[in-house]
Tab-separated table of N, CA and C in Angstrom:
chain	number	residue	atom	x	y	z
A	252	MET	N	53.469	167.996	133.638
A	252	MET	CA	54.202	166.904	134.236
A	252	MET	C	54.159	165.673	133.326
A	253	ARG	N	53.078	165.496	132.667
A	253	ARG	CA	52.987	164.338	131.799
A	253	ARG	C	53.993	164.448	130.651
A	254	LYS	N	54.173	165.607	130.035
A	254	LYS	CA	55.152	165.773	128.978
A	254	LYS	C	56.551	165.471	129.491
A	255	GLU	N	56.840	165.846	130.699
A	255	GLU	CA	58.155	165.591	131.267
A	255	GLU	C	58.394	164.087	131.425
A	256	LEU	N	57.412	163.326	131.844
A	256	LEU	CA	57.572	161.880	131.997
A	256	LEU	C	57.806	161.204	130.634
A	257	ILE	N	57.092	161.649	129.647
A	257	ILE	CA	57.260	161.069	128.321
A	257	ILE	C	58.677	161.349	127.825
A	258	ARG	N	59.158	162.547	127.990
A	258	ARG	CA	60.515	162.861	127.573
A	258	ARG	C	61.528	162.005	128.317
A	259	ILE	N	61.349	161.810	129.568
A	259	ILE	CA	62.276	160.974	130.342
A	259	ILE	C	62.198	159.536	129.832
A	260	ASP	N	60.971	159.013	129.608
A	260	ASP	CA	60.819	157.648	129.115
A	260	ASP	C	61.466	157.495	127.731
A	261	VAL	N	61.243	158.489	126.866
A	261	VAL	CA	61.826	158.425	125.538
A	261	VAL	C	63.340	158.473	125.643
A	262	TRP	N	63.857	159.319	126.480
A	262	TRP	CA	65.292	159.420	126.659
A	262	TRP	C	65.870	158.114	127.171
A	263	TYR	N	65.238	157.537	128.169
A	263	TYR	CA	65.707	156.250	128.668
A	263	TYR	C	65.561	155.173	127.606
A	264	CYS	N	64.479	155.206	126.878
A	264	CYS	CA	64.257	154.236	125.821
A	264	CYS	C	65.330	154.373	124.748
A	265	GLU	N	65.583	155.592	124.320
A	265	GLU	CA	66.607	155.792	123.319
A	265	GLU	C	67.967	155.373	123.842
A	266	LYS	N	68.254	155.718	125.075
A	266	LYS	CA	69.541	155.343	125.654
A	266	LYS	C	69.669	153.823	125.721
A	267	PHE	N	68.596	153.172	126.123
A	267	PHE	CA	68.636	151.716	126.213
A	267	PHE	C	68.850	151.101	124.828
A	268	ASN	N	68.109	151.587	123.837
A	268	ASN	CA	68.225	151.049	122.477
A	268	ASN	C	69.618	151.306	121.907
A	269	ILE	N	70.163	152.481	122.119
A	269	ILE	CA	71.498	152.784	121.616
A	269	ILE	C	72.519	151.904	122.314
A	270	THR	N	72.431	151.763	123.611
A	270	THR	CA	73.347	150.899	124.349
A	270	THR	C	73.189	149.462	123.887
A	271	HIS	N	71.956	149.018	123.757
A	271	HIS	CA	71.695	147.656	123.315
A	271	HIS	C	72.218	147.436	121.889
A	272	LEU	N	72.014	148.427	121.034
A	272	LEU	CA	72.504	148.352	119.669
A	272	LEU	C	74.026	148.315	119.649
A	273	TYR	N	74.685	149.087	120.482
A	273	TYR	CA	76.135	149.097	120.574
A	273	TYR	C	76.657	147.735	120.994
A	274	VAL	N	76.044	147.141	121.983
A	274	VAL	CA	76.452	145.810	122.448
A	274	VAL	C	76.228	144.789	121.345
A	275	THR	N	75.122	144.893	120.637
A	275	THR	CA	74.825	143.954	119.569
A	275	THR	C	75.847	144.075	118.440
A	276	LEU	N	76.179	145.282	118.003
A	276	LEU	CA	77.165	145.462	116.951
A	276	LEU	C	78.540	144.982	117.394
A	277	LYS	N	78.913	145.269	118.623
A	277	LYS	CA	80.199	144.811	119.143
A	277	LYS	C	80.233	143.284	119.178
A	278	GLY	N	79.139	142.686	119.602
A	278	GLY	CA	79.049	141.227	119.635
A	278	GLY	C	79.119	140.626	118.239
A	279	LEU	N	78.464	141.265	117.275
A	279	LEU	CA	78.515	140.773	115.892
A	279	LEU	C	79.925	140.842	115.323
A	280	ILE	N	80.636	141.904	115.629
A	280	ILE	CA	82.010	142.026	115.145
A	280	ILE	C	82.873	140.933	115.757
A	281	ILE	N	82.721	140.702	117.048
A	281	ILE	CA	83.490	139.638	117.706
A	281	ILE	C	83.128	138.280	117.116
A	282	MET	N	81.830	138.049	116.894
A	282	MET	CA	81.412	136.765	116.319
A	282	MET	C	81.933	136.605	114.894
A	283	LYS	N	81.954	137.694	114.120
A	283	LYS	CA	82.464	137.639	112.748
A	283	LYS	C	83.947	137.288	112.742
A	284	VAL	N	84.718	137.899	113.621
A	284	VAL	CA	86.149	137.594	113.718
A	284	VAL	C	86.342	136.149	114.145
A	285	LEU	N	85.577	135.695	115.127
A	285	LEU	CA	85.677	134.315	115.600
A	285	LEU	C	85.283	133.335	114.493
A	286	PHE	N	84.222	133.636	113.764
A	286	PHE	CA	83.784	132.780	112.668
A	286	PHE	C	84.845	132.715	111.573
A	287	SER	N	85.447	133.856	111.260
A	287	SER	CA	86.520	133.886	110.248
A	287	SER	C	87.703	133.032	110.684
A	288	PHE	N	88.063	133.115	111.950
A	288	PHE	CA	89.161	132.299	112.473
A	288	PHE	C	88.833	130.815	112.379
A	289	ILE	N	87.631	130.437	112.751
A	289	ILE	CA	87.224	129.019	112.707
A	289	ILE	C	87.223	128.512	111.269
A	290	CYS	N	86.680	129.313	110.329
A	290	CYS	CA	86.674	128.904	108.916
A	290	CYS	C	88.090	128.743	108.370
A	291	THR	N	88.967	129.668	108.715
A	291	THR	CA	90.356	129.582	108.270
A	291	THR	C	91.024	128.337	108.840
A	292	PHE	N	90.772	128.048	110.101
A	292	PHE	CA	91.352	126.864	110.740
A	292	PHE	C	90.886	125.584	110.049
A	293	PHE	N	89.573	125.460	109.811
A	293	PHE	CA	89.058	124.257	109.166
A	293	PHE	C	89.528	124.150	107.720
A	294	LEU	N	89.676	125.276	107.023
A	294	LEU	CA	90.216	125.249	105.669
A	294	LEU	C	91.649	124.735	105.681
A	295	PHE	N	92.465	125.197	106.629
A	295	PHE	CA	93.844	124.722	106.756
A	295	PHE	C	93.892	123.238	107.072
A	296	VAL	N	93.039	122.783	107.989
A	296	VAL	CA	93.005	121.361	108.344
A	296	VAL	C	92.574	120.529	107.152
A	297	ASN	N	91.580	121.002	106.390
A	297	ASN	CA	91.097	120.271	105.228
A	297	ASN	C	92.168	120.171	104.151
A	298	VAL	N	92.851	121.268	103.862
A	298	VAL	CA	93.913	121.260	102.853
A	298	VAL	C	95.053	120.358	103.309
A	299	SER	N	95.428	120.437	104.581
A	299	SER	CA	96.505	119.587	105.102
A	299	SER	C	96.121	118.124	105.023
A	300	TYR	N	94.873	117.818	105.347
A	300	TYR	CA	94.422	116.432	105.297
A	300	TYR	C	94.374	115.918	103.867
A	301	SER	N	93.861	116.749	102.937
A	301	SER	CA	93.746	116.294	101.550
A	301	SER	C	95.113	116.115	100.904
A	302	GLN	N	96.102	116.909	101.308
A	302	GLN	CA	97.442	116.744	100.780
A	302	GLN	C	98.219	115.704	101.561
A	303	GLY	N	97.715	115.303	102.705
A	303	GLY	CA	98.362	114.281	103.504
A	303	GLY	C	99.704	114.720	104.056
A	304	LEU	N	99.916	116.030	104.139
A	304	LEU	CA	101.182	116.571	104.632
A	304	LEU	C	102.363	115.932	103.912
A	305	GLY	N	102.285	115.855	102.594
A	305	GLY	CA	103.388	115.358	101.785
A	305	GLY	C	103.243	113.902	101.377
A	306	SER	N	102.272	113.200	101.883
A	306	SER	CA	102.112	111.802	101.504
A	306	SER	C	101.054	111.683	100.410
A	307	LYS	N	101.110	110.570	99.663
A	307	LYS	CA	100.162	110.341	98.586
A	307	LYS	C	98.835	109.859	99.163
A	308	THR	N	97.765	110.139	98.424
A	308	THR	CA	96.441	109.697	98.846
A	308	THR	C	95.990	108.453	98.088
A	309	HIS	N	96.888	107.882	97.299
A	309	HIS	CA	96.568	106.694	96.509
A	309	HIS	C	97.782	105.758	96.542
A	310	PRO	N	97.567	104.460	96.320
A	310	PRO	CA	98.685	103.516	96.350
A	310	PRO	C	99.357	103.300	94.995
A	311	ILE	N	98.970	104.043	93.968
A	311	ILE	CA	99.493	103.828	92.619
A	311	ILE	C	100.893	104.419	92.512
A	312	LEU	N	101.805	103.637	91.948
A	312	LEU	CA	103.173	104.084	91.737
A	312	LEU	C	103.381	104.311	90.238
A	313	PHE	N	103.818	105.515	89.879
A	313	PHE	CA	104.101	105.861	88.489
A	313	PHE	C	105.597	106.022	88.314
A	314	GLN	N	106.125	105.473	87.189
A	314	GLN	CA	107.541	105.631	86.847
A	314	GLN	C	107.642	105.860	85.343
A	315	LEU	N	108.618	106.668	84.970
A	315	LEU	CA	108.899	106.901	83.562
A	315	LEU	C	110.264	106.274	83.289
A	316	LYS	N	110.268	105.126	82.588
A	316	LYS	CA	111.509	104.383	82.330
A	316	LYS	C	111.947	104.587	80.882
A	317	LYS	N	113.242	104.841	80.698
A	317	LYS	CA	113.798	105.061	79.367
A	317	LYS	C	114.081	103.713	78.711
A	318	THR	N	113.606	103.515	77.476
A	318	THR	CA	113.853	102.273	76.741
A	318	THR	C	114.920	102.478	75.666
A	319	SER	N	114.917	103.641	75.023
A	319	SER	CA	115.937	104.004	74.037
A	319	SER	C	115.930	105.526	73.919
A	320	VAL	N	116.719	106.050	72.981
A	320	VAL	CA	116.823	107.499	72.831
A	320	VAL	C	115.454	108.077	72.440
A	321	GLY	N	114.919	108.935	73.281
A	321	GLY	CA	113.644	109.582	73.016
A	321	GLY	C	112.422	108.725	73.271
A	322	LYS	N	112.605	107.458	73.661
A	322	LYS	CA	111.474	106.561	73.903
A	322	LYS	C	111.471	106.130	75.368
A	323	TYR	N	110.294	106.250	75.954
A	323	TYR	CA	110.111	105.921	77.367
A	323	TYR	C	108.877	105.055	77.518
A	324	GLU	N	108.727	104.488	78.720
A	324	GLU	CA	107.525	103.742	79.074
A	324	GLU	C	106.996	104.293	80.390
A	325	LEU	N	105.706	104.568	80.397
A	325	LEU	CA	105.042	104.966	81.629
A	325	LEU	C	104.546	103.703	82.305
A	326	VAL	N	105.089	103.431	83.487
A	326	VAL	CA	104.775	102.207	84.221
A	326	VAL	C	103.887	102.562	85.409
A	327	MET	N	102.775	101.811	85.556
A	327	MET	CA	101.863	101.977	86.695
A	327	MET	C	101.855	100.679	87.486
A	328	GLU	N	101.992	100.791	88.798
A	328	GLU	CA	101.993	99.604	89.650
A	328	GLU	C	101.076	99.812	90.841
A	329	LEU	N	100.471	98.716	91.287
A	329	LEU	CA	99.654	98.695	92.493
A	329	LEU	C	100.192	97.637	93.440
A	330	PRO	N	99.997	97.791	94.745
A	330	PRO	CA	100.409	96.750	95.684
A	330	PRO	C	99.581	95.475	95.498
A	331	PRO	N	100.006	94.361	96.114
A	331	PRO	CA	99.202	93.124	96.045
A	331	PRO	C	97.793	93.357	96.618
A	332	ASN	N	96.840	92.576	96.188
A	332	ASN	CA	95.435	92.668	96.584
A	332	ASN	C	94.755	93.946	96.113
A	333	TYR	N	95.275	94.537	95.055
A	333	TYR	CA	94.655	95.673	94.392
A	333	TYR	C	94.511	95.323	92.922
A	334	GLY	N	93.618	96.010	92.234
A	334	GLY	CA	93.460	95.819	90.801
A	334	GLY	C	92.932	97.066	90.139
A	335	PHE	N	93.312	97.264	88.875
A	335	PHE	CA	92.797	98.374	88.083
A	335	PHE	C	91.486	97.936	87.436
A	336	GLN	N	90.469	98.775	87.448
A	336	GLN	CA	89.202	98.441	86.808
A	336	GLN	C	89.373	98.459	85.290
A	337	LYS	N	88.792	97.462	84.624
A	337	LYS	CA	88.926	97.357	83.168
A	337	LYS	C	88.067	98.384	82.422
A	338	ASP	N	86.802	98.474	82.761
A	338	ASP	CA	85.858	99.276	81.988
A	338	ASP	C	85.634	100.672	82.547
A	339	ALA	N	86.501	101.140	83.387
A	339	ALA	CA	86.335	102.475	83.981
A	339	ALA	C	86.880	103.543	83.033
A	340	PRO	N	86.390	104.768	83.158
A	340	PRO	CA	86.870	105.856	82.287
A	340	PRO	C	88.178	106.474	82.805
A	341	HIS	N	89.259	105.705	82.709
A	341	HIS	CA	90.569	106.207	83.140
A	341	HIS	C	90.978	107.391	82.277
A	342	ARG	N	91.680	108.339	82.882
A	342	ARG	CA	92.134	109.521	82.152
A	342	ARG	C	93.547	109.847	82.616
A	343	ILE	N	94.478	109.907	81.663
A	343	ILE	CA	95.866	110.256	81.964
A	343	ILE	C	96.273	111.397	81.036
A	344	LEU	N	96.785	112.472	81.611
A	344	LEU	CA	97.261	113.622	80.847
A	344	LEU	C	98.719	113.873	81.200
A	345	LEU	N	99.555	114.033	80.174
A	345	LEU	CA	100.973	114.339	80.377
A	345	LEU	C	101.273	115.698	79.756
A	346	SER	N	102.087	116.484	80.442
A	346	SER	CA	102.527	117.763	79.880
A	346	SER	C	103.982	117.987	80.262
A	347	GLY	N	104.755	118.473	79.305
A	347	GLY	CA	106.180	118.697	79.522
A	347	GLY	C	106.440	120.006	80.238
A	348	LYS	N	107.482	120.000	81.071
A	348	LYS	CA	107.897	121.198	81.798
A	348	LYS	C	109.415	121.306	81.731
A	349	GLY	N	109.920	122.502	81.660
A	349	GLY	CA	111.367	122.717	81.728
A	349	GLY	C	112.150	122.133	80.576
A	350	GLY	N	111.638	122.217	79.355
A	350	GLY	CA	112.380	121.741	78.199
A	350	GLY	C	111.946	120.395	77.663
A	351	VAL	N	111.002	119.736	78.276
A	351	VAL	CA	110.513	118.442	77.787
A	351	VAL	C	109.322	118.677	76.869
A	352	GLU	N	109.356	118.019	75.713
A	352	GLU	CA	108.243	118.084	74.782
A	352	GLU	C	107.749	116.664	74.527
A	353	ILE	N	106.470	116.451	74.677
A	353	ILE	CA	105.874	115.132	74.469
A	353	ILE	C	105.460	115.022	73.005
A	354	LYS	N	106.072	114.064	72.296
A	354	LYS	CA	105.798	113.861	70.868
A	354	LYS	C	104.589	112.951	70.656
A	355	LYS	N	104.556	111.818	71.359
A	355	LYS	CA	103.492	110.840	71.179
A	355	LYS	C	103.336	110.045	72.470
A	356	ALA	N	102.099	109.712	72.810
A	356	ALA	CA	101.849	108.922	74.016
A	356	ALA	C	100.622	108.041	73.809
A	357	GLU	N	100.780	106.760	74.049
A	357	GLU	CA	99.684	105.790	74.002
A	357	GLU	C	99.276	105.523	75.450
A	358	LEU	N	98.249	106.221	75.913
A	358	LEU	CA	97.908	106.188	77.334
A	358	LEU	C	96.619	105.432	77.624
A	359	THR	N	96.445	104.274	76.993
A	359	THR	CA	95.301	103.418	77.294
A	359	THR	C	95.773	102.262	78.150
A	360	LEU	N	94.974	101.907	79.127
A	360	LEU	CA	95.337	100.822	80.039
A	360	LEU	C	95.006	99.471	79.409
A	361	THR	N	96.007	98.597	79.345
A	361	THR	CA	95.828	97.229	78.855
A	361	THR	C	96.617	96.302	79.769
A	362	GLY	N	96.213	95.067	79.795
A	362	GLY	CA	96.919	94.089	80.608
A	362	GLY	C	96.094	92.826	80.787
A	363	PRO	N	96.674	91.840	81.494
A	363	PRO	CA	95.950	90.585	81.707
A	363	PRO	C	94.857	90.739	82.773
A	364	THR	N	93.871	89.875	82.685
A	364	THR	CA	92.771	89.872	83.643
A	364	THR	C	93.268	89.380	85.000
A	365	HIS	N	92.750	89.991	86.058
A	365	HIS	CA	93.144	89.606	87.415
A	365	HIS	C	92.602	88.215	87.722
A	366	PRO	N	93.412	87.345	88.359
A	366	PRO	CA	92.938	85.985	88.628
A	366	PRO	C	91.807	85.916	89.656
A	367	LYS	N	91.718	86.897	90.552
A	367	LYS	CA	90.675	86.874	91.581
A	367	LYS	C	89.342	87.413	91.060
A	368	LYS	N	89.405	88.445	90.212
A	368	LYS	CA	88.178	89.069	89.712
A	368	LYS	C	88.371	89.446	88.249
A	369	GLU	N	87.418	89.076	87.414
A	369	GLU	CA	87.528	89.277	85.970
A	369	GLU	C	87.336	90.729	85.538
A	370	GLU	N	86.772	91.575	86.389
A	370	GLU	CA	86.500	92.962	86.014
A	370	GLU	C	87.737	93.846	86.138
A	371	TYR	N	88.870	93.270	86.551
A	371	TYR	CA	90.058	94.075	86.853
A	371	TYR	C	91.284	93.550	86.117
A	372	PHE	N	92.227	94.476	85.863
A	372	PHE	CA	93.530	94.072	85.354
A	372	PHE	C	94.376	93.592	86.521
A	373	GLU	N	95.176	92.569	86.288
A	373	GLU	CA	96.129	92.132	87.305
A	373	GLU	C	97.224	93.190	87.438
A	374	TYR	N	97.682	93.656	86.302
A	374	TYR	CA	98.622	94.777	86.234
A	374	TYR	C	98.396	95.468	84.893
A	375	VAL	N	98.942	96.644	84.754
A	375	VAL	CA	98.814	97.392	83.506
A	375	VAL	C	100.140	97.331	82.778
A	376	LYS	N	100.077	96.996	81.479
A	376	LYS	CA	101.294	96.958	80.668
A	376	LYS	C	101.869	98.371	80.537
A	377	PRO	N	103.206	98.481	80.445
A	377	PRO	CA	103.826	99.803	80.263
A	377	PRO	C	103.301	100.484	78.996
A	378	MET	N	103.075	101.786	79.109
A	378	MET	CA	102.523	102.567	78.002
A	378	MET	C	103.649	103.358	77.334
A	379	PRO	N	103.810	103.226	76.008
A	379	PRO	CA	104.907	103.922	75.319
A	379	PRO	C	104.674	105.437	75.227
A	380	VAL	N	105.757	106.177	75.474
A	380	VAL	CA	105.724	107.640	75.411
A	380	VAL	C	106.987	108.093	74.689
A	381	GLN	N	106.863	108.996	73.716
A	381	GLN	CA	108.022	109.568	73.029
A	381	GLN	C	108.197	111.005	73.506
A	382	LEU	N	109.417	111.291	73.987
A	382	LEU	CA	109.737	112.604	74.534
A	382	LEU	C	111.007	113.139	73.910
A	383	THR	N	111.149	114.459	73.937
A	383	THR	CA	112.419	115.083	73.591
A	383	THR	C	112.761	116.078	74.689
A	384	GLY	N	114.041	116.222	74.939
A	384	GLY	CA	114.503	117.183	75.930
A	384	GLY	C	114.671	116.574	77.308
A	385	LYS	N	115.109	117.420	78.236
A	385	LYS	CA	115.298	117.009	79.622
A	385	LYS	C	114.558	117.981	80.518
A	386	GLY	N	114.059	117.484	81.607
A	386	GLY	CA	113.308	118.305	82.554
A	386	GLY	C	112.316	117.467	83.324
A	387	GLU	N	111.073	117.903	83.303
A	387	GLU	CA	110.042	117.212	84.072
A	387	GLU	C	108.791	116.993	83.232
A	388	VAL	N	108.069	115.931	83.584
A	388	VAL	CA	106.786	115.641	82.967
A	388	VAL	C	105.739	115.704	84.076
A	389	GLU	N	104.745	116.555	83.879
A	389	GLU	CA	103.654	116.658	84.850
A	389	GLU	C	102.576	115.660	84.459
A	390	LEU	N	102.202	114.796	85.396
A	390	LEU	CA	101.210	113.759	85.165
A	390	LEU	C	99.977	114.082	85.990
A	391	ASN	N	98.841	114.218	85.332
A	391	ASN	CA	97.546	114.381	85.997
A	391	ASN	C	96.658	113.260	85.499
A	392	ALA	N	96.064	112.521	86.436
A	392	ALA	CA	95.281	111.359	86.030
A	392	ALA	C	94.142	111.098	86.999
A	393	LYS	N	93.180	110.368	86.493
A	393	LYS	CA	92.101	109.824	87.313
A	393	LYS	C	92.060	108.338	86.985
A	394	ILE	N	92.512	107.536	87.927
A	394	ILE	CA	92.644	106.094	87.741
A	394	ILE	C	91.718	105.387	88.723
A	395	PHE	N	90.914	104.462	88.217
A	395	PHE	CA	89.978	103.722	89.062
A	395	PHE	C	90.625	102.392	89.453
A	396	TYR	N	90.768	102.190	90.754
A	396	TYR	CA	91.377	100.961	91.257
A	396	TYR	C	90.548	100.433	92.415
A	397	CYS	N	90.762	99.149	92.757
A	397	CYS	CA	89.994	98.517	93.823
A	397	CYS	C	90.922	97.858	94.835
A	398	ASP	N	90.512	97.918	96.077
A	398	ASP	CA	91.189	97.235	97.177
A	398	ASP	C	90.365	95.988	97.474
A	399	PHE	N	90.922	94.802	97.183
A	399	PHE	CA	90.170	93.565	97.334
A	399	PHE	C	89.960	93.185	98.792
A	400	LYS	N	90.862	93.572	99.685
A	400	LYS	CA	90.693	93.255	101.108
A	400	LYS	C	89.533	94.030	101.720
A	401	LYS	N	89.451	95.313	101.399
A	401	LYS	CA	88.376	96.157	101.938
A	401	LYS	C	87.121	96.096	101.087
A	402	ASN	N	87.241	95.514	99.888
A	402	ASN	CA	86.139	95.375	98.939
A	402	ASN	C	85.549	96.735	98.565
A	403	ILE	N	86.434	97.696	98.244
A	403	ILE	CA	85.993	99.014	97.809
A	403	ILE	C	86.751	99.420	96.549
A	404	CYS	N	86.101	100.220	95.717
A	404	CYS	CA	86.728	100.763	94.515
A	404	CYS	C	86.815	102.273	94.659
A	405	ILE	N	87.936	102.829	94.249
A	405	ILE	CA	88.221	104.232	94.502
A	405	ILE	C	88.718	104.895	93.215
A	406	PRO	N	88.245	106.102	92.898
A	406	PRO	CA	88.860	106.851	91.807
A	406	PRO	C	90.060	107.623	92.351
A	407	GLY	N	91.248	107.207	91.962
A	407	GLY	CA	92.468	107.857	92.442
A	407	GLY	C	92.788	109.081	91.619
A	408	LYS	N	92.802	110.244	92.250
A	408	LYS	CA	93.193	111.477	91.565
A	408	LYS	C	94.690	111.667	91.775
A	409	VAL	N	95.414	111.699	90.666
A	409	VAL	CA	96.870	111.728	90.712
A	409	VAL	C	97.375	113.034	90.122
A	410	SER	N	98.316	113.638	90.803
A	410	SER	CA	99.014	114.820	90.299
A	410	SER	C	100.463	114.672	90.752
A	411	GLU	N	101.324	114.280	89.813
A	411	GLU	CA	102.726	114.025	90.134
A	411	GLU	C	103.636	114.663	89.079
A	412	VAL	N	104.879	114.840	89.455
A	412	VAL	CA	105.898	115.337	88.534
A	412	VAL	C	106.962	114.263	88.418
A	413	LEU	N	107.224	113.810	87.185
A	413	LEU	CA	108.223	112.783	86.926
A	413	LEU	C	109.419	113.432	86.247
A	414	THR	N	110.626	113.035	86.640
A	414	THR	CA	111.843	113.629	86.099
A	414	THR	C	112.324	112.856	84.884
A	415	VAL	N	112.752	113.597	83.837
A	415	VAL	CA	113.318	113.021	82.630
A	415	VAL	C	114.773	113.459	82.553
A	416	ASN	N	115.694	112.494	82.522
A	416	ASN	CA	117.137	112.815	82.440
A	416	ASN	C	117.645	112.640	81.038
């Protein structure tokens, strides 16, 4: 009789463990699917927020103005109460797309000192760029600017496409 009780206990024990294991695996699969959905949702929200749903994340305005045949000026503008930092490690990269070839570009920031704060440019002088062809110019930059009202300085990461006619 004792052997029979042990077999019954083992059988019930095994059945309980298998059932419990089945529930645990099923729960893990459901949790994994739910976790994947949540991660995908937050990734989508983060990408949408960082891209601003089509809006810029910086107040800097870039324009490529033609001065003569093959010669252009890259113009950078900020709204009032903003300034470009003088001693910051600004970086501007231009690359031609769709038939545009960049011959020469002087991409250093120069300009007069801001009247409110000496560490900033009031504005940046246009930078000369020599191009050939028609198409687009891809601009990637890291520009350091400050908002004087909020008293904060921000590194603006810029990725824009400018059209050359």
